[in-house]
Amino acid sequence: MPDSQLSKQYTWESVEDKWYKHWLESGTFHADAHSDKPPYTIVIPPPNVTGVLTMGHVLNNTIQDILIRKARMEGKNACWIPGTDHASIATEGKVTAKLEKDGISKKDISREEFLKHAWAWKDEYGGIIIRQLKKLGCSCDWERERFTMDEGYSKAVLEAFVKLYERGLIYRGHRLVNWCPASQSAISDEEVNHKEVNGKLWHFRYPVEDSDESVIVATTRPETMLGDTAVAVHPDDKRYKHLHGKSVLLPLTDRKIPIITDEYVDIEFGTGCLKVTPAHDPNDFELGEKHALDFINIMNADATLNDNVPKPYRNLSREEARKIVLEDLDKKGSLEKTEEHLHKVGYSERGNVPIEYYLSDQWFVRMKDLADPAIEVVKSGKIKFHPEHWTKTYDHWMENIKDWCISRQLIWGHRIPVWYCRGGDKDQCQIECKEPVVSIAKPDACSVCGSKDMVQDPDVLDTWASSWLWPFGVHNWPVESDDLKTFYPTDVLVTGPDIIFFWVARMIMAGQEFCGDIPFSDVYFTSILRDEKGQKFSKSLGNSPDPFDLFEKYGTDAVRFGMMLMAPQGLDVLFSETRLEVGRNFMNKLWNAARFVQMNLHETELPSGELDIPSLDLPERWILFRLNQTIEQFNRRLNEFHFNEAAKTLYEFTWSDFCDWYVEIAKTRFQSGDAAKADVARKVAVKVLKDILKMLHPYAPFMTEELWESFKIETESNLITTPWPESTSSQDIQDEIASMDVLKEVISAVRTIRSRMNVPPASKANVLVRSPNGSSEVLKEYESIVKSLAKVEDMTMGDSIEKPDHAATAVIRKMEIFVPLEGLIDLDVERTRLTKRQTELDGFIIQIQKKLSNDNFLLRAPEDVVQKEKEKLADMESELERINSNLEMLS
RNA sequence: GGGCGCUUAGCUCAGUUGGUCAGAGCGCUGCCCUUACAAGGCAGAAGUCACAAGUUCGAGUCUUGUAGCGCCCACCA
């Protein structure tokens, strides 16, 4: 029984924290690995430990919370595993920046010291986003919170490395990698963003040796010419046939480099003559390997030029070097011309500086063998993507997968479990001990020379080489445990399509490789959030609103519900704050509907007991039927991951059917003095309201739980663990729905006339209904409802009613509604109204007649479709007839 | 250069397997503080469903093409 009156407006400040605390303390978020209930598991996409909550997180985590709360109410063993990611390169960047602010350079401190600072940073900021997720209402199993550098998790990461190495899927290679000069580390292809840049194409003249001739090459990166080791032309290019086998003299250096031929060269582009810089360009690298060219690395790790270039250029930044190289070439007359040139430049995602292609020793994962089974499970539908079209993107990437560079020249992360011998006889070791030892623990001694001087590889692993194990790493795989058995595989992954390659694809590969099973069966890709101008929300643009400002302004439930309402499946969402008002207004609407119902309850008791539906009156049967329909549709849409449509279904039912119609009807019941009818209306209203609360709870957990408290009976638990509503197999009561529609249409028609004719709301009108052979049965039975909702004084019905002189008319089905208006009637308005409807009907009737006179339609369309058209035509013709006669009377 | 997606009311978008007069929210117009709610109620105006062809008895919905916009992938110096 409600022990306190609800306030006039929903105020969330006190409610949200109260319930979150209560849920937490009562252990409702915790899942037991030994439960009999079927498990339903989600692992959170672990936010960066340095992160703060963004609107993207709000969207993503609300969806997960909806899924997990629904599963919990459905009686499943719902387990949502939270945690954070160490985010190697991002965190290291932040820590480095902070140290620099404090006057400490990363270069000047030891690895151990840096790690100390990094952990301190993690301890200080690592909890922020977790607290924020709690504020959002996320019902995670916080007892299972994990961090990707936890002891057990780290072990899993290293185990995975060792296993892959033993299977021959990991190798060390001296290769050209994407190099971020800002963080001075290798990065993967996926961490490079290509931006279109207005650059220039410079043409240089390289003199041919022992000749007056010269060749002209074109480049967008003049400074790399210092590392050129060849010039390439197409073997069939007639212009250069006579130069095959000759050499050119590289300006600014004293080097002589060969002219080689390769079909890779595009005859059409530029001069058809290509400068080759094998150590600084991926294509040139391949040419270099193919033609056994020299690889001259001309850069330091920070992208300044090194000692492999002539003195004047050493230690210059690449930008300065470009300038000076161009000046010097120009002075020498080697700069032929300069053209404007639009091209793409790769930028480091984290460092936001142009990347270099840099020759270095790195660790790689051979991806092909891992990719094949992962392609298969998506193709076969064992893993389903929502929306489905992302499978194409996935396929394309997987089919063309390249080896994955997983080593990073960073400190914060999982250190690569590889050991090198540094002892013994130096020369012998160079030859004999080249094979490193791969092992989690430090080996006692070198197996070749016996030296105990073993050093660990200084690099750490790419963050994604840890997070790809997340669905089972959280259970300390490979340790066998009940948790791992119960909660792996998980059910659904909710994430953004931007990390489909980084994370989703790799988790699918890891799951199968290490656990022999897919990590999840459904992947829901969230929308990308944009502002009203269509720009992506981003920190650098500063266009992302602070979720907490919004929570405060609209209430967390309203933000959650509003977000879900505006986030269609698979499309970008244009976020606008005014749309959250819809959510807030809805919360308030429901709050007040509940308040109204509560106000009309008996003092001491909530209605209980089953409703005997067949014995109920039409409006009650109707709203319960609509409720059942709504439950059915709501569940179906949620099961299809159509969160916005489910929300809309519930919104419309609650606002339009329940509040606008049923609650208004219930008012007439309460005021009628008929205690039995009032009692039934109370029961029905409470039943409908409670089912609305159940369905809405996953979207708006706080307010629904608060309202539930007012309506739950003793045997019921808190809403969070109350059984989920299921639709009953709905009996066919279409006729009754139609009757209810007639009732509603008559009420609306009278209201329209009143409004159009400016009848003051306070004054009541009389209504006459001409209804041939008892077509107004429903009206008679529910006369009091019509009177009340349409503000009608007297209602006269019969088949021989005469139209009064000054009356406005409406036609509903076979009924003619007359509203006598004495002097109030405006003939022009009346004529316009009727004429408009007349024109509409004319159009429709012609269309239907056309259809019905089409023999093919009659022949081929299903019987019921034809029948429906015929009925439609008859109805419209009869309505038109009545409209026409009423129009005639006006003239 | 490939791939994917979008184009429905002034704005933002729904529209499930083709067949109940094309829907919602915001905005707009009129009336109303009718004791659940003015964050509200009632009523209203507003759309040749981008364009073209095709399949079909029937297309916003399926096929193809065209145009515009957006995203992803790709080594053209």
mmCIF file with all atom_site columns, N, CA, C and O in Angstrom, chain A residues 534-571:
data_model
loop_
_atom_site.group_PDB
_atom_site.id
_atom_site.type_symbol
_atom_site.label_atom_id
_atom_site.label_alt_id
_atom_site.label_comp_id
_atom_site.label_asym_id
_atom_site.label_entity_id
_atom_site.label_seq_id
_atom_site.pdbx_PDB_ins_code
_atom_site.Cartn_x
_atom_site.Cartn_y
_atom_site.Cartn_z
_atom_site.occupancy
_atom_site.B_iso_or_equiv
_atom_site.pdbx_formal_charge
_atom_site.auth_seq_id
_atom_site.auth_comp_id
_atom_site.auth_asym_id
_atom_site.auth_atom_id
_atom_site.pdbx_PDB_model_num
ATOM 1   N N  . GLY A 1 534 ? 26.020 17.320 -37.583 1.00 0.00 ? 534 GLY A N  1
ATOM 2   C CA . GLY A 1 534 ? 26.463 16.074 -38.198 1.00 0.00 ? 534 GLY A CA 1
ATOM 3   C C  . GLY A 1 534 ? 27.915 15.758 -37.923 1.00 0.00 ? 534 GLY A C  1
ATOM 4   O O  . GLY A 1 534 ? 28.472 14.824 -38.474 1.00 0.00 ? 534 GLY A O  1
ATOM 5   N N  . GLN A 1 535 ? 28.547 16.551 -37.046 1.00 0.00 ? 535 GLN A N  1
ATOM 6   C CA . GLN A 1 535 ? 29.944 16.256 -36.732 1.00 0.00 ? 535 GLN A CA 1
ATOM 7   C C  . GLN A 1 535 ? 30.010 15.212 -35.627 1.00 0.00 ? 535 GLN A C  1
ATOM 8   O O  . GLN A 1 535 ? 29.207 15.231 -34.698 1.00 0.00 ? 535 GLN A O  1
ATOM 9   N N  . LYS A 1 536 ? 30.979 14.332 -35.758 1.00 0.00 ? 536 LYS A N  1
ATOM 10  C CA . LYS A 1 536 ? 31.181 13.286 -34.772 1.00 0.00 ? 536 LYS A CA 1
ATOM 11  C C  . LYS A 1 536 ? 31.526 13.935 -33.425 1.00 0.00 ? 536 LYS A C  1
ATOM 12  O O  . LYS A 1 536 ? 32.286 14.885 -33.376 1.00 0.00 ? 536 LYS A O  1
ATOM 13  N N  . PHE A 1 537 ? 30.951 13.378 -32.370 1.00 0.00 ? 537 PHE A N  1
ATOM 14  C CA . PHE A 1 537 ? 31.342 13.844 -31.040 1.00 0.00 ? 537 PHE A CA 1
ATOM 15  C C  . PHE A 1 537 ? 32.807 13.521 -30.815 1.00 0.00 ? 537 PHE A C  1
ATOM 16  O O  . PHE A 1 537 ? 33.223 12.393 -31.010 1.00 0.00 ? 537 PHE A O  1
ATOM 17  N N  . SER A 1 538 ? 33.578 14.494 -30.412 1.00 0.00 ? 538 SER A N  1
ATOM 18  C CA . SER A 1 538 ? 34.971 14.184 -30.117 1.00 0.00 ? 538 SER A CA 1
ATOM 19  C C  . SER A 1 538 ? 35.518 15.165 -29.105 1.00 0.00 ? 538 SER A C  1
ATOM 20  O O  . SER A 1 538 ? 35.033 16.280 -28.966 1.00 0.00 ? 538 SER A O  1
ATOM 21  N N  . LYS A 1 539 ? 36.527 14.677 -28.415 1.00 0.00 ? 539 LYS A N  1
ATOM 22  C CA . LYS A 1 539 ? 37.144 15.522 -27.396 1.00 0.00 ? 539 LYS A CA 1
ATOM 23  C C  . LYS A 1 539 ? 37.755 16.765 -28.011 1.00 0.00 ? 539 LYS A C  1
ATOM 24  O O  . LYS A 1 539 ? 37.634 17.862 -27.493 1.00 0.00 ? 539 LYS A O  1
ATOM 25  N N  . SER A 1 540 ? 38.402 16.561 -29.186 1.00 0.00 ? 540 SER A N  1
ATOM 26  C CA . SER A 1 540 ? 39.116 17.704 -29.755 1.00 0.00 ? 540 SER A CA 1
ATOM 27  C C  . SER A 1 540 ? 38.158 18.787 -30.231 1.00 0.00 ? 540 SER A C  1
ATOM 28  O O  . SER A 1 540 ? 38.465 19.975 -30.159 1.00 0.00 ? 540 SER A O  1
ATOM 29  N N  . LEU A 1 541 ? 36.983 18.389 -30.700 1.00 0.00 ? 541 LEU A N  1
ATOM 30  C CA . LEU A 1 541 ? 36.027 19.406 -31.136 1.00 0.00 ? 541 LEU A CA 1
ATOM 31  C C  . LEU A 1 541 ? 35.296 20.033 -29.952 1.00 0.00 ? 541 LEU A C  1
ATOM 32  O O  . LEU A 1 541 ? 34.728 21.122 -30.072 1.00 0.00 ? 541 LEU A O  1
ATOM 33  N N  . GLY A 1 542 ? 35.317 19.312 -28.845 1.00 0.00 ? 542 GLY A N  1
ATOM 34  C CA . GLY A 1 542 ? 34.642 19.839 -27.663 1.00 0.00 ? 542 GLY A CA 1
ATOM 35  C C  . GLY A 1 542 ? 33.146 19.959 -27.840 1.00 0.00 ? 542 GLY A C  1
ATOM 36  O O  . GLY A 1 542 ? 32.497 20.780 -27.198 1.00 0.00 ? 542 GLY A O  1
ATOM 37  N N  . ASN A 1 543 ? 32.599 19.131 -28.720 1.00 0.00 ? 543 ASN A N  1
ATOM 38  C CA . ASN A 1 543 ? 31.156 19.248 -28.974 1.00 0.00 ? 543 ASN A CA 1
ATOM 39  C C  . ASN A 1 543 ? 30.339 18.177 -28.252 1.00 0.00 ? 543 ASN A C  1
ATOM 40  O O  . ASN A 1 543 ? 29.151 18.044 -28.487 1.00 0.00 ? 543 ASN A O  1
ATOM 41  N N  . SER A 1 544 ? 31.003 17.419 -27.405 1.00 0.00 ? 544 SER A N  1
ATOM 42  C CA . SER A 1 544 ? 30.295 16.364 -26.697 1.00 0.00 ? 544 SER A CA 1
ATOM 43  C C  . SER A 1 544 ? 29.822 16.891 -25.341 1.00 0.00 ? 544 SER A C  1
ATOM 44  O O  . SER A 1 544 ? 30.622 17.356 -24.539 1.00 0.00 ? 544 SER A O  1
ATOM 45  N N  . PRO A 1 545 ? 28.520 16.831 -25.102 1.00 0.00 ? 545 PRO A N  1
ATOM 46  C CA . PRO A 1 545 ? 28.049 17.340 -23.819 1.00 0.00 ? 545 PRO A CA 1
ATOM 47  C C  . PRO A 1 545 ? 28.479 16.444 -22.672 1.00 0.00 ? 545 PRO A C  1
ATOM 48  O O  . PRO A 1 545 ? 28.740 15.264 -22.867 1.00 0.00 ? 545 PRO A O  1
ATOM 49  N N  . ASP A 1 546 ? 28.579 17.016 -21.501 1.00 0.00 ? 546 ASP A N  1
ATOM 50  C CA . ASP A 1 546 ? 28.919 16.246 -20.315 1.00 0.00 ? 546 ASP A CA 1
ATOM 51  C C  . ASP A 1 546 ? 27.663 15.521 -19.834 1.00 0.00 ? 546 ASP A C  1
ATOM 52  O O  . ASP A 1 546 ? 26.679 16.158 -19.486 1.00 0.00 ? 546 ASP A O  1
ATOM 53  N N  . PRO A 1 547 ? 27.704 14.185 -19.826 1.00 0.00 ? 547 PRO A N  1
ATOM 54  C CA . PRO A 1 547 ? 26.502 13.434 -19.432 1.00 0.00 ? 547 PRO A CA 1
ATOM 55  C C  . PRO A 1 547 ? 25.957 13.861 -18.067 1.00 0.00 ? 547 PRO A C  1
ATOM 56  O O  . PRO A 1 547 ? 24.760 13.848 -17.847 1.00 0.00 ? 547 PRO A O  1
ATOM 57  N N  . PHE A 1 548 ? 26.860 14.259 -17.185 1.00 0.00 ? 548 PHE A N  1
ATOM 58  C CA . PHE A 1 548 ? 26.396 14.574 -15.831 1.00 0.00 ? 548 PHE A CA 1
ATOM 59  C C  . PHE A 1 548 ? 25.579 15.846 -15.768 1.00 0.00 ? 548 PHE A C  1
ATOM 60  O O  . PHE A 1 548 ? 24.638 15.970 -14.984 1.00 0.00 ? 548 PHE A O  1
ATOM 61  N N  . ASP A 1 549 ? 25.922 16.789 -16.636 1.00 0.00 ? 549 ASP A N  1
ATOM 62  C CA . ASP A 1 549 ? 25.073 17.975 -16.744 1.00 0.00 ? 549 ASP A CA 1
ATOM 63  C C  . ASP A 1 549 ? 23.673 17.570 -17.177 1.00 0.00 ? 549 ASP A C  1
ATOM 64  O O  . ASP A 1 549 ? 22.678 18.095 -16.689 1.00 0.00 ? 549 ASP A O  1
ATOM 65  N N  . LEU A 1 550 ? 23.629 16.611 -18.100 1.00 0.00 ? 550 LEU A N  1
ATOM 66  C CA . LEU A 1 550 ? 22.341 16.174 -18.625 1.00 0.00 ? 550 LEU A CA 1
ATOM 67  C C  . LEU A 1 550 ? 21.554 15.380 -17.591 1.00 0.00 ? 550 LEU A C  1
ATOM 68  O O  . LEU A 1 550 ? 20.349 15.553 -17.447 1.00 0.00 ? 550 LEU A O  1
ATOM 69  N N  . PHE A 1 551 ? 22.266 14.520 -16.848 1.00 0.00 ? 551 PHE A N  1
ATOM 70  C CA . PHE A 1 551 ? 21.592 13.760 -15.793 1.00 0.00 ? 551 PHE A CA 1
ATOM 71  C C  . PHE A 1 551 ? 20.940 14.717 -14.802 1.00 0.00 ? 551 PHE A C  1
ATOM 72  O O  . PHE A 1 551 ? 19.816 14.517 -14.352 1.00 0.00 ? 551 PHE A O  1
ATOM 73  N N  . GLU A 1 552 ? 21.681 15.747 -14.483 1.00 0.00 ? 552 GLU A N  1
ATOM 74  C CA . GLU A 1 552 ? 21.210 16.686 -13.488 1.00 0.00 ? 552 GLU A CA 1
ATOM 75  C C  . GLU A 1 552 ? 19.996 17.458 -14.006 1.00 0.00 ? 552 GLU A C  1
ATOM 76  O O  . GLU A 1 552 ? 19.044 17.726 -13.287 1.00 0.00 ? 552 GLU A O  1
ATOM 77  N N  . LYS A 1 553 ? 20.077 17.793 -15.272 1.00 0.00 ? 553 LYS A N  1
ATOM 78  C CA . LYS A 1 553 ? 19.039 18.629 -15.862 1.00 0.00 ? 553 LYS A CA 1
ATOM 79  C C  . LYS A 1 553 ? 17.753 17.857 -16.154 1.00 0.00 ? 553 LYS A C  1
ATOM 80  O O  . LYS A 1 553 ? 16.664 18.389 -15.973 1.00 0.00 ? 553 LYS A O  1
ATOM 81  N N  . TYR A 1 554 ? 17.894 16.628 -16.620 1.00 0.00 ? 554 TYR A N  1
ATOM 82  C CA . TYR A 1 554 ? 16.709 15.896 -17.059 1.00 0.00 ? 554 TYR A CA 1
ATOM 83  C C  . TYR A 1 554 ? 16.408 14.654 -16.230 1.00 0.00 ? 554 TYR A C  1
ATOM 84  O O  . TYR A 1 554 ? 15.333 14.073 -16.353 1.00 0.00 ? 554 TYR A O  1
ATOM 85  N N  . GLY A 1 555 ? 17.360 14.248 -15.425 1.00 0.00 ? 555 GLY A N  1
ATOM 86  C CA . GLY A 1 555 ? 17.204 12.984 -14.718 1.00 0.00 ? 555 GLY A CA 1
ATOM 87  C C  . GLY A 1 555 ? 17.864 11.877 -15.532 1.00 0.00 ? 555 GLY A C  1
ATOM 88  O O  . GLY A 1 555 ? 17.781 11.864 -16.757 1.00 0.00 ? 555 GLY A O  1
ATOM 89  N N  . THR A 1 556 ? 18.528 10.966 -14.846 1.00 0.00 ? 556 THR A N  1
ATOM 90  C CA . THR A 1 556 ? 19.256 9.910  -15.546 1.00 0.00 ? 556 THR A CA 1
ATOM 91  C C  . THR A 1 556 ? 18.325 9.036  -16.381 1.00 0.00 ? 556 THR A C  1
ATOM 92  O O  . THR A 1 556 ? 18.623 8.694  -17.526 1.00 0.00 ? 556 THR A O  1
ATOM 93  N N  . ASP A 1 557 ? 17.171 8.707  -15.818 1.00 0.00 ? 557 ASP A N  1
ATOM 94  C CA . ASP A 1 557 ? 16.219 7.883  -16.562 1.00 0.00 ? 557 ASP A CA 1
ATOM 95  C C  . ASP A 1 557 ? 15.814 8.551  -17.869 1.00 0.00 ? 557 ASP A C  1
ATOM 96  O O  . ASP A 1 557 ? 15.717 7.898  -18.911 1.00 0.00 ? 557 ASP A O  1
ATOM 97  N N  . ALA A 1 558 ? 15.563 9.845  -17.798 1.00 0.00 ? 558 ALA A N  1
ATOM 98  C CA . ALA A 1 558 ? 15.123 10.578 -18.991 1.00 0.00 ? 558 ALA A CA 1
ATOM 99  C C  . ALA A 1 558 ? 16.211 10.576 -20.046 1.00 0.00 ? 558 ALA A C  1
ATOM 100 O O  . ALA A 1 558 ? 15.934 10.423 -21.235 1.00 0.00 ? 558 ALA A O  1
ATOM 101 N N  . VAL A 1 559 ? 17.466 10.723 -19.610 1.00 0.00 ? 559 VAL A N  1
ATOM 102 C CA . VAL A 1 559 ? 18.573 10.713 -20.567 1.00 0.00 ? 559 VAL A CA 1
ATOM 103 C C  . VAL A 1 559 ? 18.677 9.326  -21.196 1.00 0.00 ? 559 VAL A C  1
ATOM 104 O O  . VAL A 1 559 ? 18.814 9.190  -22.421 1.00 0.00 ? 559 VAL A O  1
ATOM 105 N N  . ARG A 1 560 ? 18.579 8.310  -20.364 1.00 0.00 ? 560 ARG A N  1
ATOM 106 C CA . ARG A 1 560 ? 18.636 6.944  -20.898 1.00 0.00 ? 560 ARG A CA 1
ATOM 107 C C  . ARG A 1 560 ? 17.516 6.700  -21.885 1.00 0.00 ? 560 ARG A C  1
ATOM 108 O O  . ARG A 1 560 ? 17.742 6.224  -23.003 1.00 0.00 ? 560 ARG A O  1
ATOM 109 N N  . PHE A 1 561 ? 16.303 7.018  -21.475 1.00 0.00 ? 561 PHE A N  1
ATOM 110 C CA . PHE A 1 561 ? 15.162 6.754  -22.341 1.00 0.00 ? 561 PHE A CA 1
ATOM 111 C C  . PHE A 1 561 ? 15.232 7.607  -23.612 1.00 0.00 ? 561 PHE A C  1
ATOM 112 O O  . PHE A 1 561 ? 15.007 7.105  -24.725 1.00 0.00 ? 561 PHE A O  1
ATOM 113 N N  . GLY A 1 562 ? 15.567 8.876  -23.445 1.00 0.00 ? 562 GLY A N  1
ATOM 114 C CA . GLY A 1 562 ? 15.664 9.777  -24.602 1.00 0.00 ? 562 GLY A CA 1
ATOM 115 C C  . GLY A 1 562 ? 16.705 9.299  -25.596 1.00 0.00 ? 562 GLY A C  1
ATOM 116 O O  . GLY A 1 562 ? 16.477 9.287  -26.802 1.00 0.00 ? 562 GLY A O  1
ATOM 117 N N  . MET A 1 563 ? 17.854 8.873  -25.075 1.00 0.00 ? 563 MET A N  1
ATOM 118 C CA . MET A 1 563 ? 18.914 8.367  -25.948 1.00 0.00 ? 563 MET A CA 1
ATOM 119 C C  . MET A 1 563 ? 18.428 7.152  -26.736 1.00 0.00 ? 563 MET A C  1
ATOM 120 O O  . MET A 1 563 ? 18.655 7.033  -27.930 1.00 0.00 ? 563 MET A O  1
ATOM 121 N N  . MET A 1 564 ? 17.748 6.254  -26.050 1.00 0.00 ? 564 MET A N  1
ATOM 122 C CA . MET A 1 564 ? 17.303 5.038  -26.707 1.00 0.00 ? 564 MET A CA 1
ATOM 123 C C  . MET A 1 564 ? 16.237 5.335  -27.755 1.00 0.00 ? 564 MET A C  1
ATOM 124 O O  . MET A 1 564 ? 16.175 4.689  -28.794 1.00 0.00 ? 564 MET A O  1
ATOM 125 N N  . LEU A 1 565 ? 15.437 6.325  -27.467 1.00 0.00 ? 565 LEU A N  1
ATOM 126 C CA . LEU A 1 565 ? 14.380 6.695  -28.396 1.00 0.00 ? 565 LEU A CA 1
ATOM 127 C C  . LEU A 1 565 ? 14.977 7.272  -29.679 1.00 0.00 ? 565 LEU A C  1
ATOM 128 O O  . LEU A 1 565 ? 14.427 7.119  -30.760 1.00 0.00 ? 565 LEU A O  1
ATOM 129 N N  . MET A 1 566 ? 16.123 7.926  -29.552 1.00 0.00 ? 566 MET A N  1
ATOM 130 C CA . MET A 1 566 ? 16.673 8.598  -30.728 1.00 0.00 ? 566 MET A CA 1
ATOM 131 C C  . MET A 1 566 ? 17.782 7.806  -31.412 1.00 0.00 ? 566 MET A C  1
ATOM 132 O O  . MET A 1 566 ? 18.364 8.266  -32.380 1.00 0.00 ? 566 MET A O  1
ATOM 133 N N  . ALA A 1 567 ? 18.067 6.619  -30.924 1.00 0.00 ? 567 ALA A N  1
ATOM 134 C CA . ALA A 1 567 ? 19.162 5.854  -31.512 1.00 0.00 ? 567 ALA A CA 1
ATOM 135 C C  . ALA A 1 567 ? 18.637 4.700  -32.355 1.00 0.00 ? 567 ALA A C  1
ATOM 136 O O  . ALA A 1 567 ? 18.347 3.637  -31.842 1.00 0.00 ? 567 ALA A O  1
ATOM 137 N N  . PRO A 1 568 ? 18.484 4.920  -33.641 1.00 0.00 ? 568 PRO A N  1
ATOM 138 C CA . PRO A 1 568 ? 18.008 3.846  -34.494 1.00 0.00 ? 568 PRO A CA 1
ATOM 139 C C  . PRO A 1 568 ? 19.101 2.806  -34.672 1.00 0.00 ? 568 PRO A C  1
ATOM 140 O O  . PRO A 1 568 ? 20.275 3.093  -34.499 1.00 0.00 ? 568 PRO A O  1
ATOM 141 N N  . GLN A 1 569 ? 18.697 1.586  -35.024 1.00 0.00 ? 569 GLN A N  1
ATOM 142 C CA . GLN A 1 569 ? 19.694 0.545  -35.231 1.00 0.00 ? 569 GLN A CA 1
ATOM 143 C C  . GLN A 1 569 ? 20.440 0.813  -36.527 1.00 0.00 ? 569 GLN A C  1
ATOM 144 O O  . GLN A 1 569 ? 19.829 0.942  -37.583 1.00 0.00 ? 569 GLN A O  1
ATOM 145 N N  . GLY A 1 570 ? 21.733 0.941  -36.402 1.00 0.00 ? 570 GLY A N  1
ATOM 146 C CA . GLY A 1 570 ? 22.548 0.981  -37.598 1.00 0.00 ? 570 GLY A CA 1
ATOM 147 C C  . GLY A 1 570 ? 22.717 2.318  -38.275 1.00 0.00 ? 570 GLY A C  1
ATOM 148 O O  . GLY A 1 570 ? 23.410 2.434  -39.267 1.00 0.00 ? 570 GLY A O  1
ATOM 149 N N  . LEU A 1 571 ? 22.098 3.342  -37.765 1.00 0.00 ? 571 LEU A N  1
ATOM 150 C CA . LEU A 1 571 ? 22.300 4.647  -38.383 1.00 0.00 ? 571 LEU A CA 1
ATOM 151 C C  . LEU A 1 571 ? 22.980 5.562  -37.386 1.00 0.00 ? 571 LEU A C  1
ATOM 152 O O  . LEU A 1 571 ? 22.884 5.375  -36.194 1.00 0.00 ? 571 LEU A O  1
#
